[in-house]
mmCIF file of C-alpha atoms in Angstrom:
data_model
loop_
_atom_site.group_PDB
_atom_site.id
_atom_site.type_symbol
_atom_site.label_atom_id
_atom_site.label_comp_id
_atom_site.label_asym_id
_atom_site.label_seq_id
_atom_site.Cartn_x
_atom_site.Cartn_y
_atom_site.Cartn_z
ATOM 1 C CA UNK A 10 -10.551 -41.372 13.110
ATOM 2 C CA UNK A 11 -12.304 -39.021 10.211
ATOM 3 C CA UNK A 12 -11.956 -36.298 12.131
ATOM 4 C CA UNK A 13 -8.058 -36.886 13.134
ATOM 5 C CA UNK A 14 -7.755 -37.153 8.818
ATOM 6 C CA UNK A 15 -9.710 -33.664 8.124
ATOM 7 C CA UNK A 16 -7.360 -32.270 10.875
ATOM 8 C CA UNK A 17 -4.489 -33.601 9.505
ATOM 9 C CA UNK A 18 -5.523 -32.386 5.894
ATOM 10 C CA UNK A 19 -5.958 -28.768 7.456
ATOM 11 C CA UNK A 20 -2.387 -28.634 9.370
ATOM 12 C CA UNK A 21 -0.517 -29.463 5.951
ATOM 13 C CA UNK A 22 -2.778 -27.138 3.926
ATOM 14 C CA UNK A 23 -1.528 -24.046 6.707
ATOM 15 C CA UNK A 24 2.083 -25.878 6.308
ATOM 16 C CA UNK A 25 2.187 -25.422 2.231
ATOM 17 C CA UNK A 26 -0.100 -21.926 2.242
ATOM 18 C CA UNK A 27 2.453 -20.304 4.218
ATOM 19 C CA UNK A 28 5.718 -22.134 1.981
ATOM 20 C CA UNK A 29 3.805 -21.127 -1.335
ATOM 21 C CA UNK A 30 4.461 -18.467 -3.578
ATOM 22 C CA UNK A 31 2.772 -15.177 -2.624
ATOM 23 C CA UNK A 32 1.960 -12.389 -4.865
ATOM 24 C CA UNK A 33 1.664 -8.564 -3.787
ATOM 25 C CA UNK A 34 0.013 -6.924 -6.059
ATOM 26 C CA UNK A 35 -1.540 -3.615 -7.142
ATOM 27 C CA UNK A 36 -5.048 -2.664 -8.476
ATOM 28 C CA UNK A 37 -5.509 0.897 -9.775
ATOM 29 C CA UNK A 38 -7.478 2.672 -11.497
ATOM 30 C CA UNK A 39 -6.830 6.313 -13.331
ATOM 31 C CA UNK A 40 -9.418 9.121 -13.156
ATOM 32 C CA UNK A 41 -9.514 11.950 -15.757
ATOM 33 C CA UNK A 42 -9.189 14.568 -12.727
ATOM 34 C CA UNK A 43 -7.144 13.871 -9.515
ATOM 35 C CA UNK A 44 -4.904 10.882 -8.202
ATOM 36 C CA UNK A 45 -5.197 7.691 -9.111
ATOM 37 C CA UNK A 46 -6.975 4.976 -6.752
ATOM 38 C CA UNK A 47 -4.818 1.924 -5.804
ATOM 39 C CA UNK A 48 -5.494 -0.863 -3.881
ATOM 40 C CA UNK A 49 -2.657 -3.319 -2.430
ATOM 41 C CA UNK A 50 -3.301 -7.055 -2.191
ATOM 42 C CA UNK A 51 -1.777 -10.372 -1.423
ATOM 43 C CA UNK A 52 -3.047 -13.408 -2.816
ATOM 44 C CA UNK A 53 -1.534 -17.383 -2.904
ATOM 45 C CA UNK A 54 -0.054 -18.488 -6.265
ATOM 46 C CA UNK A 55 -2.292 -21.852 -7.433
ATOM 47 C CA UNK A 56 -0.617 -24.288 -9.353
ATOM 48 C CA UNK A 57 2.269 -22.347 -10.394
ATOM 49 C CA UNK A 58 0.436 -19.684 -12.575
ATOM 50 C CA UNK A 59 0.285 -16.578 -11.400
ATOM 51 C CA UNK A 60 -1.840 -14.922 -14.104
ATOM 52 C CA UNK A 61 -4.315 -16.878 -13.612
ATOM 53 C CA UNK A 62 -4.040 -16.591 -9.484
ATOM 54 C CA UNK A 63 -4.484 -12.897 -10.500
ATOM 55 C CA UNK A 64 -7.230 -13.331 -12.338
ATOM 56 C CA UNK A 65 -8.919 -15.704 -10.085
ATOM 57 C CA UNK A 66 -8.422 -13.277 -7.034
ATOM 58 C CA UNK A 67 -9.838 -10.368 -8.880
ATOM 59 C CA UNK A 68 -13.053 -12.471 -10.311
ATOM 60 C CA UNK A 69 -13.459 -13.019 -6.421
ATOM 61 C CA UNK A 70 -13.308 -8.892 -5.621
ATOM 62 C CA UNK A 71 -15.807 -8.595 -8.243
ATOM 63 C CA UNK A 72 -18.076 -11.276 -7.228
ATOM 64 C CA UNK A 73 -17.924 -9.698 -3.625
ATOM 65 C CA UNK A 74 -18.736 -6.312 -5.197
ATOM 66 C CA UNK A 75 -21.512 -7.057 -6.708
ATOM 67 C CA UNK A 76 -23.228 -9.702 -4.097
ATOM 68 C CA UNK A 77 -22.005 -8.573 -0.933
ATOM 69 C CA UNK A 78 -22.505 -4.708 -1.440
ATOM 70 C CA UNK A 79 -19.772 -4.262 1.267
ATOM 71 C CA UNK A 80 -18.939 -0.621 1.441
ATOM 72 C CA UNK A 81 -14.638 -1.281 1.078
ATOM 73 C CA UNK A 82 -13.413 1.099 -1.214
ATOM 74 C CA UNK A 83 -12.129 -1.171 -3.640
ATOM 75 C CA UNK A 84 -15.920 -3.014 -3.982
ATOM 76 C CA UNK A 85 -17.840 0.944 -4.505
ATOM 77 C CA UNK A 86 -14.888 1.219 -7.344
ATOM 78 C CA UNK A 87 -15.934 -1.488 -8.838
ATOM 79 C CA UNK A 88 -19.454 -1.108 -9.135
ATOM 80 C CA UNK A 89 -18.816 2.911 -9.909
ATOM 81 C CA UNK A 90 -16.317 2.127 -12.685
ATOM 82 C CA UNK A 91 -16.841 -1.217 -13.892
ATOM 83 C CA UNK A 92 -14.541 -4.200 -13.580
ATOM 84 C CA UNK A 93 -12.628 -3.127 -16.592
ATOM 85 C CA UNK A 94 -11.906 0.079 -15.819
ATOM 86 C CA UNK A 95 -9.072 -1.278 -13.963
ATOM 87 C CA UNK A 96 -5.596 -1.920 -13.893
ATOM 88 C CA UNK A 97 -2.931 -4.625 -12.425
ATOM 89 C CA UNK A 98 0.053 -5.271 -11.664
ATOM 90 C CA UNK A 99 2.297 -7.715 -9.915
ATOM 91 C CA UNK A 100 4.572 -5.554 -7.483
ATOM 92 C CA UNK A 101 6.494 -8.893 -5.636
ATOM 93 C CA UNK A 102 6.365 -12.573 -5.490
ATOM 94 C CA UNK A 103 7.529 -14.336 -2.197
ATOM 95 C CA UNK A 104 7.722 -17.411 -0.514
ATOM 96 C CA UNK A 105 7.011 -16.735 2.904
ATOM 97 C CA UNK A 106 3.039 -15.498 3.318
ATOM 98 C CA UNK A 107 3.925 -13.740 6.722
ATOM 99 C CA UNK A 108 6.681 -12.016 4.514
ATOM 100 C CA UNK A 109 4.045 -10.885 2.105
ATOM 101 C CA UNK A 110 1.805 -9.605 4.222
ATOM 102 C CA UNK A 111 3.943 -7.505 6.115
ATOM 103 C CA UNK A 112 5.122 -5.870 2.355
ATOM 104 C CA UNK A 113 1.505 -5.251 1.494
ATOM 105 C CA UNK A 114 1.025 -2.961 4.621
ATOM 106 C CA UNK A 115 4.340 -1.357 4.520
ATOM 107 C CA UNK A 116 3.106 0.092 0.684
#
């Protein structure tokens, strides 16, 4: 009977995830010499704020940066440069998360 409840709590947390609000954005950073770097991301909106989603997805790309010492280009970035070396922008907001997804790699 628990386990039918955690299941149940799972299918309608999919259900809402993909009906919620979706941001695309954009991380960059500018060098003195050369191009800048961007990354392009998609993260959930919580609670209807998406400055704070922003922020909340970033502290989570620093976090992994910094503990996880993965070698993605966006986590050596960070540790080169420093987390505030960065900048951000949102690029789209959507409804749909399949929708979002499929902007992000079409950028």
């Amino acid at each position: 009977m628990y386990n039918n409840y955690i299941i149940a709590q799972e299918k309608e947390y999919i259900v809402q995830s993909a009906l919620s609000e979706h941001i695309i954005y954009s991380i960059k950073i500018e060098h003195l010499y050369g191009d800048p770097e961007e990354y392009i991301g998609v993260t959930i909106v919580s609670n209807g704020n998406k400055g704070a989603s922003l922020r909340k997805r970033w502290n989570e790309h620093v976090r992994t940066a910094k503990t996880l010492k993965k070698n993605w280009k966006l986590s050596k970035a960070i540790r080169k440069y420093g987390k505030y070396a960065f900048d951000f922008e949102i690029l789209e907001v959507v409804k749909d998360k399949q929708k979002a997804h499929k902007i992000e790699r079409c950028i």
